[in-house]
Short mmCIF file of C-alpha atoms and ligand atoms in Angstrom, two decimals:
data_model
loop_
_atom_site.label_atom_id
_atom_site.label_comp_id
_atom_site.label_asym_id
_atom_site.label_seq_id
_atom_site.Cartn_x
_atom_site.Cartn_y
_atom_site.Cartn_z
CA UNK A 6 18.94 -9.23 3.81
CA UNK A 7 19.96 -6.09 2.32
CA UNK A 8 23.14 -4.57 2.27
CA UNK A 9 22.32 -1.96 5.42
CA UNK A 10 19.45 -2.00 7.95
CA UNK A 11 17.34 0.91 8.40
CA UNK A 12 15.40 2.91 11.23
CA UNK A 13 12.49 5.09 10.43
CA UNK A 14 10.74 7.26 12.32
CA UNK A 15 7.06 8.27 11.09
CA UNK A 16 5.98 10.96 12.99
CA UNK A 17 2.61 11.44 12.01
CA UNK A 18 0.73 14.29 12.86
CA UNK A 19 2.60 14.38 16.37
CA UNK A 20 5.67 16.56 17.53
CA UNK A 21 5.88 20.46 18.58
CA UNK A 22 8.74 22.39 18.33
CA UNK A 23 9.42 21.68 22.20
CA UNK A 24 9.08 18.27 22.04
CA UNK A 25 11.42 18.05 19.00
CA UNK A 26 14.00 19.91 20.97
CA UNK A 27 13.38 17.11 23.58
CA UNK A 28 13.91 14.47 21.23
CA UNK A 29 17.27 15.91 20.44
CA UNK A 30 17.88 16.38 23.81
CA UNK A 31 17.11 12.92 24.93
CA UNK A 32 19.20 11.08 21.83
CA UNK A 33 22.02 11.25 24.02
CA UNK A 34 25.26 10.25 22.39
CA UNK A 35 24.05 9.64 18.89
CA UNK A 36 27.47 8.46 16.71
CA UNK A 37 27.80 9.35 12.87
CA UNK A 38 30.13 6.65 12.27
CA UNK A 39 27.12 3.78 11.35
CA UNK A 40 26.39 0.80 9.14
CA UNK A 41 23.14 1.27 9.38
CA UNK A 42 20.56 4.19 8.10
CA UNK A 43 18.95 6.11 10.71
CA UNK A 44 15.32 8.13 8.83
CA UNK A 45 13.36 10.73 10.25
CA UNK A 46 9.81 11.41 8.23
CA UNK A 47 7.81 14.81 10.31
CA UNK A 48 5.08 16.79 9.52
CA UNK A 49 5.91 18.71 6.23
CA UNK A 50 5.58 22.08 8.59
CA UNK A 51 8.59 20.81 10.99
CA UNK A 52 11.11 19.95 7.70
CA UNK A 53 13.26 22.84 7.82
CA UNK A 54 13.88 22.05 11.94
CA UNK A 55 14.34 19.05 11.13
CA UNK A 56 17.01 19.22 8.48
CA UNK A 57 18.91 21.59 10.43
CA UNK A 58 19.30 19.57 13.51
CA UNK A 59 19.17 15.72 11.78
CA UNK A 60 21.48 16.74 8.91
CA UNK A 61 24.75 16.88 11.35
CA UNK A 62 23.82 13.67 13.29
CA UNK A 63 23.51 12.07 9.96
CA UNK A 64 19.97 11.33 9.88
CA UNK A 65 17.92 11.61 6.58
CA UNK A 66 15.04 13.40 6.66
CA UNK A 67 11.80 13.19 4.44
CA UNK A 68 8.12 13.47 3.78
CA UNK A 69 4.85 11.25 4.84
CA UNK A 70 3.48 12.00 2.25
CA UNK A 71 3.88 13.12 -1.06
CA UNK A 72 2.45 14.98 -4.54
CA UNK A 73 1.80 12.68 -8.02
CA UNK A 74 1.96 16.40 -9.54
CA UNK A 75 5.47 18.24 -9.53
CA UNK A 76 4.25 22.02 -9.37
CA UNK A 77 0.95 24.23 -10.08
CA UNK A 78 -3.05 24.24 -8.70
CA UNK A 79 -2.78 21.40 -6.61
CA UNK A 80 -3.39 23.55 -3.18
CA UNK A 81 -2.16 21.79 0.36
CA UNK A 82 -0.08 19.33 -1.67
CA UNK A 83 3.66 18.85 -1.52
CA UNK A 84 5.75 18.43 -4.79
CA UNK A 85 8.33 16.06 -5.05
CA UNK A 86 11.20 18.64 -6.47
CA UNK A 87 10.29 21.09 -3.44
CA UNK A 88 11.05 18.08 -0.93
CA UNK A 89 14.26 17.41 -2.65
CA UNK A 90 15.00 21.15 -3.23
CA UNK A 91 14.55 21.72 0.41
CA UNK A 92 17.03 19.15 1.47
CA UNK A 93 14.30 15.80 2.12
CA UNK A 94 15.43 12.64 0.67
CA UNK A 95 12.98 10.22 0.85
CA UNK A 96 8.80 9.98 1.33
CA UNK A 97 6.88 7.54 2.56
CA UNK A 98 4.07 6.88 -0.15
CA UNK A 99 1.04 4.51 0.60
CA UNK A 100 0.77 4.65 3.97
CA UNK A 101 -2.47 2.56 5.51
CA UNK A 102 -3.52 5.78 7.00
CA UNK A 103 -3.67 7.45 3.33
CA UNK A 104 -5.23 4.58 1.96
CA UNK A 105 -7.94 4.11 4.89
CA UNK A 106 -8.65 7.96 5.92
CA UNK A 107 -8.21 9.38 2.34
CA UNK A 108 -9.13 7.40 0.03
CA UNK A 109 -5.69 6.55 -1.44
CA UNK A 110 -6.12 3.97 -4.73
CA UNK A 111 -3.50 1.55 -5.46
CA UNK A 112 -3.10 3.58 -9.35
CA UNK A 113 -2.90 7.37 -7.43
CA UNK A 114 0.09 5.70 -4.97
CA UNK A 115 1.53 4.34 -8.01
CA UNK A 116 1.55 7.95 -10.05
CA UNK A 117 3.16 9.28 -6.80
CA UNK A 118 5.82 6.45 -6.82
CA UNK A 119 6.90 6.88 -10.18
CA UNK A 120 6.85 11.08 -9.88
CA UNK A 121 8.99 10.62 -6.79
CA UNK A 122 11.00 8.36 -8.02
CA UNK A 123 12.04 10.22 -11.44
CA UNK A 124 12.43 13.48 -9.70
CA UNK A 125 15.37 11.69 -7.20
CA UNK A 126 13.96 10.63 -3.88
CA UNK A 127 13.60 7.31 -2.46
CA UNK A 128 10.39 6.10 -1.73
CA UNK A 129 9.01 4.01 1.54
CA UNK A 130 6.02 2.32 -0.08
CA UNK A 131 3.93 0.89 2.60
CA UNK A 132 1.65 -2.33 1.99
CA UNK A 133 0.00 -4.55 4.04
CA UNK A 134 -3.93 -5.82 4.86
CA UNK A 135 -6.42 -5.47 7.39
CA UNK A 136 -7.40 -7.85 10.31
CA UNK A 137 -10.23 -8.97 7.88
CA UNK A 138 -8.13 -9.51 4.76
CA UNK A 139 -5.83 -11.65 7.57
CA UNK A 140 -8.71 -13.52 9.53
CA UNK A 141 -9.56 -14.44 5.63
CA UNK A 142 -6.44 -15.64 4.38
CA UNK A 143 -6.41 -12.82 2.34
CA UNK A 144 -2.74 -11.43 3.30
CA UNK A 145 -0.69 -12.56 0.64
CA UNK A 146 -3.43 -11.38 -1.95
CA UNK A 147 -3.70 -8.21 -0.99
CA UNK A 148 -0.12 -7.35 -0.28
CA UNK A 149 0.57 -8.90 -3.78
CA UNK A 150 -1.89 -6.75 -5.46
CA UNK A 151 -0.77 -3.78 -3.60
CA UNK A 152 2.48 -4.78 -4.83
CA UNK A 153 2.01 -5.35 -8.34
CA UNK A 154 -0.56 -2.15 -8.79
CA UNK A 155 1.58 0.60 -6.71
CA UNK A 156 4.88 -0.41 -8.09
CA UNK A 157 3.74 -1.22 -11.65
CA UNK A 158 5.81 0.55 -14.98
CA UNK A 159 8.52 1.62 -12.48
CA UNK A 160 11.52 1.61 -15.03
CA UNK A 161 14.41 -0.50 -14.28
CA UNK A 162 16.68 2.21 -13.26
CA UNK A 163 14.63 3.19 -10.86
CA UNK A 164 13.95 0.65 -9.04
CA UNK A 165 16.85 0.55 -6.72
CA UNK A 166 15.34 3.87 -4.56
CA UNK A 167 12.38 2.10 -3.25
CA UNK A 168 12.35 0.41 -0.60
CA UNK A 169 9.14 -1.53 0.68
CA UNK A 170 7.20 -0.80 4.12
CA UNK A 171 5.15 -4.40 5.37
CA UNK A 172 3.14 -2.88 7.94
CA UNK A 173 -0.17 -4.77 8.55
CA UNK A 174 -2.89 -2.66 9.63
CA UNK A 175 -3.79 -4.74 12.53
CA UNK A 176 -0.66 -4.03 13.97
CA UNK A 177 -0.15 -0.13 13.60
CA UNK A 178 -0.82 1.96 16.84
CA UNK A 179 -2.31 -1.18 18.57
CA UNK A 180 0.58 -2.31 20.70
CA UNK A 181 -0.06 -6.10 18.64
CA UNK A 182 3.12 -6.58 16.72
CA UNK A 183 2.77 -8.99 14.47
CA UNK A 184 4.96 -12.04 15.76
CA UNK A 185 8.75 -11.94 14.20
CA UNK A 186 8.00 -15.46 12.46
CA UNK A 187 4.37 -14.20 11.15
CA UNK A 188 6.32 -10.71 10.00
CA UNK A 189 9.13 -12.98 8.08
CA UNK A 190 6.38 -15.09 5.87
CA UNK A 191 5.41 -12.02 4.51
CA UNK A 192 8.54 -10.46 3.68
CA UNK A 193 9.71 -13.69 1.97
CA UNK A 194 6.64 -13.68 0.38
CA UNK A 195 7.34 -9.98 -1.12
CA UNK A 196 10.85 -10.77 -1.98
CA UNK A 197 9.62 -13.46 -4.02
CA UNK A 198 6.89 -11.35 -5.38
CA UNK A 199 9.54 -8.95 -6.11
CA UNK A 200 11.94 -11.25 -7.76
CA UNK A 201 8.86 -12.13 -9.87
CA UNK A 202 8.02 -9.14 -11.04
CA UNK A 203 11.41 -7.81 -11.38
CA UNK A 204 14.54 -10.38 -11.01
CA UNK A 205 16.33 -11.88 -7.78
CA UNK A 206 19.21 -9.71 -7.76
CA UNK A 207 17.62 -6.26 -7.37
CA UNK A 208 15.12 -8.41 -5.30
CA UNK A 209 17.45 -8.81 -2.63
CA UNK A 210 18.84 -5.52 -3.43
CA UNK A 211 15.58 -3.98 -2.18
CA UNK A 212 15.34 -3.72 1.64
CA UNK A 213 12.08 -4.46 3.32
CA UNK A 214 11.02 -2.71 6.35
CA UNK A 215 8.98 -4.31 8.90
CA UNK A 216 5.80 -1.25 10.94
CA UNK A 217 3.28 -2.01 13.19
CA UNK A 218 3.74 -1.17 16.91
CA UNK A 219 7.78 -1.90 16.68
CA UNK A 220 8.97 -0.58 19.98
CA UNK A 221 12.70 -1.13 21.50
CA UNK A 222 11.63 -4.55 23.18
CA UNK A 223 10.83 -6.19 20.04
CA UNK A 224 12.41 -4.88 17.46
CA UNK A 225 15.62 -7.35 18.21
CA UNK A 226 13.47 -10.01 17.50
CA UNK A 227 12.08 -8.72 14.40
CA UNK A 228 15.50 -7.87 12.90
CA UNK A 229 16.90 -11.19 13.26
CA UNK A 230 14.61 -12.14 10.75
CA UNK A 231 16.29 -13.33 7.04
CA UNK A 232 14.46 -11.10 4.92
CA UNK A 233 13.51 -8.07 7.87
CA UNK A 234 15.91 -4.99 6.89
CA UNK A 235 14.57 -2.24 9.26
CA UNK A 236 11.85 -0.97 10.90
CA UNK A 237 9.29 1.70 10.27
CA UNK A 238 8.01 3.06 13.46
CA UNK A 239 5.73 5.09 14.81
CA UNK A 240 5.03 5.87 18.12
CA UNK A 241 8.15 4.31 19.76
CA UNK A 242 9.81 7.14 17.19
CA UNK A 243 8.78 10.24 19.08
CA UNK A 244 10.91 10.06 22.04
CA UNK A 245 14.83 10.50 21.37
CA UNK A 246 15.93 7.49 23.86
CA UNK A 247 13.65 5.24 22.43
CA UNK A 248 14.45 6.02 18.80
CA UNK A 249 17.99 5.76 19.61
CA UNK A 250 17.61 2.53 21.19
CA UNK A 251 16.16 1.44 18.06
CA UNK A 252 19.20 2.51 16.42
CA UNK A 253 21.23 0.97 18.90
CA UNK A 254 19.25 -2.57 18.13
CA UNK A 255 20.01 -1.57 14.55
CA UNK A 256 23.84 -1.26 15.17
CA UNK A 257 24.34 -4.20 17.19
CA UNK A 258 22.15 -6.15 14.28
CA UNK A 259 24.49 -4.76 11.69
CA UNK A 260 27.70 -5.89 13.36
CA UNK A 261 26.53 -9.62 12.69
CA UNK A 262 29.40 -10.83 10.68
CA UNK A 263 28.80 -12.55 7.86
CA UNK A 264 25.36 -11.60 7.90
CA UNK A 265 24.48 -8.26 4.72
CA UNK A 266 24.60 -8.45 1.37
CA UNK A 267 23.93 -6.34 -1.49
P1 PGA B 13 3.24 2.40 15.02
O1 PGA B 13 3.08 3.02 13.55
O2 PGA B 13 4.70 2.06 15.19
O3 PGA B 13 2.79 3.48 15.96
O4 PGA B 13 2.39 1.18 15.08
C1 PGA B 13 3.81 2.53 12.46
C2 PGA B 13 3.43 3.25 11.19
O5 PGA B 13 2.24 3.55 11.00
O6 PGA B 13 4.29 3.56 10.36
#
């Protein structure tokens, strides 16, 4: 448990400008007075509409994806000091849909880490295995060696802007969440990896987000969890009064006395 619980939307490759004016539309009442962190991540094209109507509301906005080269030839790509310069804060880096569709190694993720990291944003980096890898007992393996590859040389005072995304592909865009108790033996399992690698105070410092077909009726369940700080969610994010009842769960989670640290 980290000291605030967090809500991330991941657009994708979804969202026109009308239906982002209906997501503003439909988040209804949305306060600015919150415990917890409320994250919007659209396509790079939609930033600057974003920013100017998340900013007030309080919401963060960043990238899905990101550069592991600052400026120059790199055509299509964006660069870490553009997002920042432009007024993103964070990017997602590592997503399963990089890694499947293009080709994403656990060393390229980790260049793009560190880059994002030393040029000021906070970075989402996503882990997490395949049915396979699961149905072969594989998960802890492969989550550990995304782990220890993508977030390897990150210097110590660093380390406090990432934040870790356990999404397991099985469960992204499928409607199968994976159960709150199956989500919380892997997060334990990274926090420990983490305090391993690192040490147990930033280890707990370091909030762990749970994707994978979160939607408003489960993601209570999820956050009740010990070691589940947030959620990082895609398509229950597109819609404004199911984002914000996300946020809502997210709220009511974070007025648990007795209950954050960090
Ligand atoms: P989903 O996507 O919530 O639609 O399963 C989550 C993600 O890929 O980040």
């Amino acid at each position: 448990m980290t000291a605030k619980f967090y809500i991330v939307g991941n657009w994708k490759m979804n969202q026109k400008l009308e239906d982002i004016n209906s997501f503003f539309n439909d988040l209804g009442e949305f306060s600015t007075e919150r415990q917890y962190e409320a994250w919007l991540a659209p396509q790079a094209i939609h930033l600057p509409t974003l920013l100017e109507k998340a900013k007030p509301l309080k919401i963060e906005v960043g990238s899905q994806n990101i550069s592991d080269n600052d400026s120059g030839a790199h055509t299509g790509e964006t660069s870490p000091s553009s997002l920042l310069d432009a007024g993103g804060s964070f990017t997602l880096v590592g997503h399963s849909e990089r890694r499947a569709i293009y080709k994403e190694t656990d060393e390229f993720i980790n260049r793009k880490t560190l880059l994002s990291l030393e040029k000021g944003l906070t970075v989402i980096f996503c882990c997490g295995e395949t049915l396979e890898e699961r149905e072969k007992g594989m998960t802890e393996s492969v989550v550990g060696h995304q782990i220890e590859d993508g977030l390897k040389d990150i210097p110590e005072n660093l380390r406090e802007k990432i934040i870790v995304a356990y999404e397991p592909v099985w469960a992204i865009g499928t409607g199968k969440t994976a159960s709150p108790e199956q989500a919380e033996e892997v997060h334990l399992f990274i926090r420990t990896k983490l305090t391993e690698l690192w040490d147990g105070t930033l280890a707990h410092k370091i909030p762990l987000l749970y994707g994978g077909s979160v939607k408003p009726a489960n993601v209570e369940g999820l956050l009740i969890q010990q070691n589940i700080d947030g959620a990082l969610v895609g398509g229950a994010s597109l819609k404004g009064a199911d984002f914000k009842a996300l946020c809502d769960a997210a709220d009511k989670r974070s007025k648990i006395p007795g209950q954050l640290q960090g």
